[in-house]
Amino acid sequence: MDNLVANNIVEITVENFQQVILHDSREKIVLVDFWADWCEPCKDLMPILEKIAGEYQDSMILAKVDCEKQQEVAAQFGIRNLPTVMVVKDGQPIDGFAGAQSEAQIREMLAKYLPQPEDEYLEKGMQLIAEGNYQEAFPLVKHAYELNEANLEVKLLYIDCMIETGSINQAKELLATIKLVDQDNRYHALNSKIELAEQASQSPEMQKLKEAVEQNPNDLQLKIDLAVQLQQAHKADEALELLYQVLLKDVNFGDAKKVMLDMINALADGDTLKSSYRRKVYSLLY
């Protein structure tokens, strides 16, 4: 294993201590593993640490300290129990643990300091959102969410993209899964956004159209008019369902087909509404 990932696994000695612990820890996090040959839990832990180090060669160094041979180094850190693992950044211990830990526990601790698979997509998505481009941000943020659904930052951004691209009901459902402890200002801002979108869909003009559709269920043009209004109020899911009902009655009625296809194409790539309604329309047409 050492040979495979030798570029980021090092044995700490008095000679290289300063280089690795003080200098290299400015560029990467250094995971210092204090062990000894007589320590059985140390031997169980080491392959786990080596495996994780192998996955993060660009952002992490695994520094092993054999406490039998490097007593001076162990003394500098005040090590009393083995195994002990420390996370060092910018020359300072910032985290760690003593005793046996599972791989899941170690990964959970390191997640705070190591880049995560979703970070790249999140960063690109945030740049597009800062430019007001929610359409292009949507698939990137959705992918980030699928990579790590537990990442609160990603979840909130995904909900924001859903609201801005018209999936209000889906946004509400996902927002409802956020725990009370995580309901910060961003959560409340998204809640307000949803409320505003729902108020827009309850405007007097919209209410009139809805009532007209209820009173005249066979008036397909009224349904198209209502669908257009709903889409403008960020209610793409309701708008598409209405248009689909029109096409089920008469696939060639007015401009229903064109309006629906335009509406589908306007949805963000990766939006489940886009793929599901595209399939539904094509099954009617072909």
Tab-separated table of C-alpha atoms in Angstrom:
chain	number	residue	atom	x	y	z
A	1	MET	CA	0.000	0.000	0.000
A	2	ASP	CA	2.855	2.388	0.892
A	3	ASN	CA	4.318	2.012	-2.589
A	4	LEU	CA	0.998	2.685	-4.261
A	5	VAL	CA	0.356	5.972	-2.475
A	6	ALA	CA	3.899	6.870	-1.383
A	7	ASN	CA	3.471	10.407	-2.670
A	8	ASN	CA	1.160	11.294	0.221
A	9	ILE	CA	2.104	8.765	2.919
A	10	VAL	CA	5.212	9.574	4.941
A	11	GLU	CA	7.023	8.249	8.009
A	12	ILE	CA	7.638	11.124	10.427
A	13	THR	CA	11.091	11.495	11.939
A	14	VAL	CA	12.803	14.300	13.873
A	15	GLU	CA	14.501	15.266	10.578
A	16	ASN	CA	11.358	15.734	8.446
A	17	PHE	CA	9.016	16.809	11.263
A	18	GLN	CA	9.314	20.531	10.520
A	19	GLN	CA	8.867	20.084	6.762
A	20	VAL	CA	5.703	17.950	7.009
A	21	ILE	CA	4.000	19.285	10.130
A	22	LEU	CA	4.827	22.984	9.801
A	23	HIS	CA	5.261	23.552	6.054
A	24	ASP	CA	3.329	20.870	4.146
A	25	SER	CA	0.275	21.385	6.392
A	26	ARG	CA	-0.121	24.861	4.831
A	27	GLU	CA	-0.899	23.262	1.473
A	28	LYS	CA	-2.742	20.110	2.543
A	29	ILE	CA	-4.270	18.739	5.718
A	30	VAL	CA	-1.901	16.352	7.502
A	31	LEU	CA	-3.419	13.329	9.232
A	32	VAL	CA	-0.887	12.250	11.879
A	33	ASP	CA	-1.193	8.606	12.923
A	34	PHE	CA	0.605	7.764	16.189
A	35	TRP	CA	1.135	4.010	16.400
A	36	ALA	CA	3.386	1.273	17.756
A	37	ASP	CA	4.130	-2.296	16.731
A	38	TRP	CA	2.726	-3.755	19.972
A	39	CYS	CA	-0.620	-1.887	19.548
A	40	GLU	CA	-3.213	-4.179	17.882
A	41	PRO	CA	-5.908	-1.463	17.405
A	42	CYS	CA	-3.216	0.612	15.618
A	43	LYS	CA	-2.759	-2.197	13.107
A	44	ASP	CA	-6.533	-2.342	12.486
A	45	LEU	CA	-6.694	1.428	12.005
A	46	MET	CA	-3.748	1.913	9.662
A	47	PRO	CA	-5.244	0.223	6.529
A	48	ILE	CA	-8.352	2.429	6.899
A	49	LEU	CA	-6.239	5.584	7.064
A	50	GLU	CA	-4.128	4.442	4.101
A	51	LYS	CA	-7.270	3.738	2.061
A	52	ILE	CA	-8.669	7.227	2.754
A	53	ALA	CA	-5.284	8.825	2.033
A	54	GLY	CA	-5.240	7.049	-1.322
A	55	GLU	CA	-8.526	8.739	-2.259
A	56	TYR	CA	-7.301	12.247	-1.391
A	57	GLN	CA	-3.778	12.389	-2.769
A	58	ASP	CA	-4.131	16.026	-3.840
A	59	SER	CA	-5.448	17.376	-0.552
A	60	MET	CA	-4.146	15.191	2.281
A	61	ILE	CA	-0.925	13.708	3.706
A	62	LEU	CA	-0.928	10.686	6.001
A	63	ALA	CA	1.999	11.105	8.393
A	64	LYS	CA	2.827	7.982	10.438
A	65	VAL	CA	4.665	8.305	13.740
A	66	ASP	CA	6.156	5.072	15.137
A	67	CYS	CA	6.068	6.025	18.812
A	68	GLU	CA	8.674	3.377	19.736
A	69	LYS	CA	11.252	4.810	17.343
A	70	GLN	CA	10.160	8.471	17.432
A	71	GLN	CA	9.614	9.079	21.130
A	72	GLU	CA	10.751	12.686	20.820
A	73	VAL	CA	8.076	13.444	18.204
A	74	ALA	CA	5.370	11.687	20.257
A	75	ALA	CA	6.454	13.666	23.330
A	76	GLN	CA	6.149	16.964	21.426
A	77	PHE	CA	2.478	16.152	20.806
A	78	GLY	CA	1.935	14.906	24.377
A	79	ILE	CA	0.739	11.482	23.217
A	80	ARG	CA	-0.430	9.273	26.103
A	81	ASN	CA	-2.648	6.652	24.441
A	82	LEU	CA	-2.439	4.639	21.241
A	83	PRO	CA	-3.769	4.784	18.662
A	84	THR	CA	-4.068	8.564	18.486
A	85	VAL	CA	-4.819	10.410	15.257
A	86	MET	CA	-4.535	14.180	14.795
A	87	VAL	CA	-5.610	16.486	11.990
A	88	VAL	CA	-2.995	19.210	11.473
A	89	LYS	CA	-3.565	22.345	9.373
A	90	ASP	CA	-1.200	25.334	9.119
A	91	GLY	CA	1.067	23.742	11.701
A	92	GLN	CA	-1.679	23.398	14.338
A	93	PRO	CA	-3.687	20.345	15.502
A	94	ILE	CA	-7.334	21.183	14.707
A	95	ASP	CA	-9.090	17.857	15.304
A	96	GLY	CA	-8.502	14.197	16.027
A	97	PHE	CA	-9.382	11.183	18.136
A	98	ALA	CA	-7.857	8.583	20.447
A	99	GLY	CA	-8.728	4.889	20.387
A	100	ALA	CA	-10.382	2.737	17.748
A	101	GLN	CA	-12.799	4.387	15.293
A	102	SER	CA	-14.828	2.996	12.412
A	103	GLU	CA	-14.135	4.057	8.831
A	104	ALA	CA	-17.488	5.901	8.754
A	105	GLN	CA	-16.605	7.893	11.892
A	106	ILE	CA	-13.194	8.834	10.487
A	107	ARG	CA	-14.701	9.925	7.170
A	108	GLU	CA	-17.324	12.003	8.979
A	109	MET	CA	-14.604	13.839	10.906
A	110	LEU	CA	-12.454	14.403	7.803
A	111	ALA	CA	-15.389	15.593	5.666
A	112	LYS	CA	-15.117	18.990	7.385
A	113	TYR	CA	-11.579	19.473	6.046
A	114	LEU	CA	-11.411	17.560	2.745
A	115	PRO	CA	-12.992	18.486	-0.591
A	116	GLN	CA	-16.181	16.493	-1.231
A	117	PRO	CA	-17.311	15.066	-4.616
A	118	GLU	CA	-20.210	17.536	-4.789
A	119	ASP	CA	-18.057	20.645	-4.164
A	120	GLU	CA	-17.084	21.175	-7.815
A	121	TYR	CA	-20.704	21.072	-9.032
A	122	LEU	CA	-21.867	23.241	-6.140
A	123	GLU	CA	-19.259	25.912	-6.897
A	124	LYS	CA	-20.171	26.063	-10.610
A	125	GLY	CA	-23.876	26.153	-9.736
A	126	MET	CA	-23.365	29.004	-7.282
A	127	GLN	CA	-21.491	31.034	-9.909
A	128	LEU	CA	-24.387	30.644	-12.370
A	129	ILE	CA	-26.955	31.539	-9.692
A	130	ALA	CA	-24.951	34.662	-8.825
A	131	GLU	CA	-25.424	35.630	-12.497
A	132	GLY	CA	-29.157	34.892	-12.197
A	133	ASN	CA	-28.868	31.852	-14.467
A	134	TYR	CA	-30.954	29.282	-12.604
A	135	GLN	CA	-31.673	27.238	-15.749
A	136	GLU	CA	-28.045	26.247	-16.296
A	137	ALA	CA	-27.364	25.989	-12.569
A	138	PHE	CA	-30.183	23.488	-12.020
A	139	PRO	CA	-28.548	20.301	-13.457
A	140	LEU	CA	-25.245	21.058	-11.691
A	141	VAL	CA	-26.894	21.648	-8.310
A	142	LYS	CA	-29.154	18.600	-8.793
A	143	HIS	CA	-26.089	16.438	-9.473
A	144	ALA	CA	-24.359	17.836	-6.366
A	145	TYR	CA	-27.476	16.976	-4.333
A	146	GLU	CA	-27.562	13.424	-5.724
A	147	LEU	CA	-23.894	12.973	-4.754
A	148	ASN	CA	-24.552	14.054	-1.162
A	149	GLU	CA	-28.135	14.559	-0.025
A	150	ALA	CA	-26.939	15.273	3.522
A	151	ASN	CA	-25.105	18.462	2.457
A	152	LEU	CA	-27.399	21.238	3.731
A	153	GLU	CA	-25.790	23.931	1.536
A	154	VAL	CA	-26.493	21.840	-1.570
A	155	LYS	CA	-30.045	20.990	-0.484
A	156	LEU	CA	-30.962	24.652	0.072
A	157	LEU	CA	-29.496	25.653	-3.286
A	158	TYR	CA	-31.363	22.821	-5.025
A	159	ILE	CA	-34.640	24.003	-3.474
A	160	ASP	CA	-33.901	27.546	-4.654
A	161	CYS	CA	-33.334	26.259	-8.207
A	162	MET	CA	-36.608	24.330	-8.069
A	163	ILE	CA	-38.527	27.448	-7.004
A	164	GLU	CA	-36.946	29.627	-9.685
A	165	THR	CA	-37.591	27.087	-12.447
A	166	GLY	CA	-41.213	26.418	-11.508
A	167	SER	CA	-41.198	23.209	-9.466
A	168	ILE	CA	-42.890	24.777	-6.449
A	169	ASN	CA	-44.557	21.632	-5.118
A	170	GLN	CA	-41.313	19.629	-5.301
A	171	ALA	CA	-39.481	22.508	-3.590
A	172	LYS	CA	-42.050	22.520	-0.774
A	173	GLU	CA	-41.680	18.773	-0.267
A	174	LEU	CA	-37.881	18.968	-0.026
A	175	LEU	CA	-37.977	22.043	2.218
A	176	ALA	CA	-40.249	20.127	4.604
A	177	THR	CA	-37.459	17.552	5.147
A	178	ILE	CA	-35.086	20.123	6.681
A	179	LYS	CA	-34.700	19.545	10.413
A	180	LEU	CA	-35.674	22.220	12.914
A	181	VAL	CA	-32.044	22.668	13.996
A	182	ASP	CA	-31.099	23.576	10.386
A	183	GLN	CA	-33.934	26.054	9.805
A	184	ASP	CA	-31.760	29.174	9.539
A	185	ASN	CA	-32.272	32.460	7.655
A	186	ARG	CA	-31.733	30.739	4.287
A	187	TYR	CA	-34.521	28.263	5.099
A	188	HIS	CA	-36.911	31.092	6.009
A	189	ALA	CA	-35.965	33.040	2.852
A	190	LEU	CA	-36.845	30.008	0.697
A	191	ASN	CA	-40.107	29.573	2.584
A	192	SER	CA	-40.961	33.201	1.806
A	193	LYS	CA	-40.088	32.661	-1.881
A	194	ILE	CA	-42.518	29.737	-2.035
A	195	GLU	CA	-45.239	31.783	-0.330
A	196	LEU	CA	-44.762	34.630	-2.841
A	197	ALA	CA	-44.967	32.203	-5.767
A	198	GLU	CA	-48.151	30.712	-4.341
A	199	GLN	CA	-49.662	34.163	-3.781
A	200	ALA	CA	-48.940	34.984	-7.440
A	201	SER	CA	-50.889	31.881	-8.431
A	202	GLN	CA	-53.809	33.118	-6.318
A	203	SER	CA	-54.082	36.579	-7.891
A	204	PRO	CA	-57.638	37.775	-8.761
A	205	GLU	CA	-56.953	37.231	-12.468
A	206	MET	CA	-55.731	33.685	-11.820
A	207	GLN	CA	-58.653	32.914	-9.513
A	208	LYS	CA	-61.082	34.075	-12.217
A	209	LEU	CA	-59.469	31.789	-14.774
A	210	LYS	CA	-59.514	28.836	-12.349
A	211	GLU	CA	-63.198	29.377	-11.633
A	212	ALA	CA	-63.932	29.643	-15.356
A	213	VAL	CA	-62.111	26.348	-15.989
A	214	GLU	CA	-64.085	24.647	-13.194
A	215	GLN	CA	-67.373	25.935	-14.600
A	216	ASN	CA	-66.441	25.053	-18.199
A	217	PRO	CA	-64.354	21.851	-17.950
A	218	ASN	CA	-64.691	21.189	-21.676
A	219	ASP	CA	-63.385	24.627	-22.729
A	220	LEU	CA	-59.864	23.614	-23.738
A	221	GLN	CA	-58.748	27.149	-24.650
A	222	LEU	CA	-59.484	28.315	-21.102
A	223	LYS	CA	-57.188	25.565	-19.828
A	224	ILE	CA	-54.405	26.725	-22.145
A	225	ASP	CA	-54.843	30.330	-20.954
A	226	LEU	CA	-54.693	29.197	-17.322
A	227	ALA	CA	-51.603	27.061	-18.002
A	228	VAL	CA	-49.761	30.072	-19.457
A	229	GLN	CA	-50.646	32.150	-16.383
A	230	LEU	CA	-49.551	29.349	-14.034
A	231	GLN	CA	-46.184	29.042	-15.736
A	232	GLN	CA	-45.607	32.780	-15.361
A	233	ALA	CA	-46.349	32.349	-11.634
A	234	HIS	CA	-43.617	29.649	-11.327
A	235	LYS	CA	-46.172	26.814	-11.252
A	236	ALA	CA	-44.780	24.785	-14.152
A	237	ASP	CA	-45.926	21.478	-12.641
A	238	GLU	CA	-49.599	22.569	-12.560
A	239	ALA	CA	-49.334	24.247	-15.983
A	240	LEU	CA	-47.952	21.135	-17.656
A	241	GLU	CA	-50.606	18.893	-16.127
A	242	LEU	CA	-53.348	21.184	-17.495
A	243	LEU	CA	-51.850	21.182	-20.983
A	244	TYR	CA	-51.449	17.426	-20.887
A	245	GLN	CA	-55.160	17.091	-20.058
A	246	VAL	CA	-55.920	19.272	-23.112
A	247	LEU	CA	-53.784	17.056	-25.389
A	248	LEU	CA	-55.440	13.923	-24.010
A	249	LYS	CA	-58.817	15.350	-25.109
A	250	ASP	CA	-57.589	16.645	-28.479
A	251	VAL	CA	-53.935	16.282	-29.463
A	252	ASN	CA	-54.336	18.888	-32.244
A	253	PHE	CA	-56.330	21.494	-30.322
A	254	GLY	CA	-55.219	25.075	-31.007
A	255	ASP	CA	-51.623	25.762	-30.046
A	256	ALA	CA	-51.699	23.443	-26.987
A	257	LYS	CA	-49.007	21.177	-28.422
A	258	LYS	CA	-46.648	24.070	-29.224
A	259	VAL	CA	-47.245	25.785	-25.867
A	260	MET	CA	-46.569	22.549	-24.002
A	261	LEU	CA	-43.404	21.699	-25.950
A	262	ASP	CA	-42.118	25.272	-25.465
A	263	MET	CA	-42.857	24.982	-21.754
A	264	ILE	CA	-41.063	21.619	-21.505
A	265	ASN	CA	-38.031	22.965	-23.390
A	266	ALA	CA	-37.912	25.990	-21.076
A	267	LEU	CA	-37.467	23.723	-18.041
A	268	ALA	CA	-33.955	23.215	-16.707
A	269	ASP	CA	-32.007	20.155	-17.846
A	270	GLY	CA	-32.197	17.519	-15.154
A	271	ASP	CA	-35.639	18.618	-13.956
A	272	THR	CA	-37.748	15.468	-13.509
A	273	LEU	CA	-40.771	17.368	-14.891
A	274	LYS	CA	-38.902	17.851	-18.165
A	275	SER	CA	-38.199	14.175	-18.750
A	276	SER	CA	-41.564	12.869	-17.492
A	277	TYR	CA	-43.733	15.283	-19.538
A	278	ARG	CA	-41.556	14.912	-22.617
A	279	ARG	CA	-42.208	11.155	-22.472
A	280	LYS	CA	-45.944	11.729	-21.980
A	281	VAL	CA	-46.231	14.110	-24.943
A	282	TYR	CA	-44.180	11.882	-27.270
A	283	SER	CA	-46.307	8.870	-26.346
A	284	LEU	CA	-49.375	10.868	-27.466
A	285	LEU	CA	-47.771	12.143	-30.659
A	286	TYR	CA	-46.149	8.933	-31.811
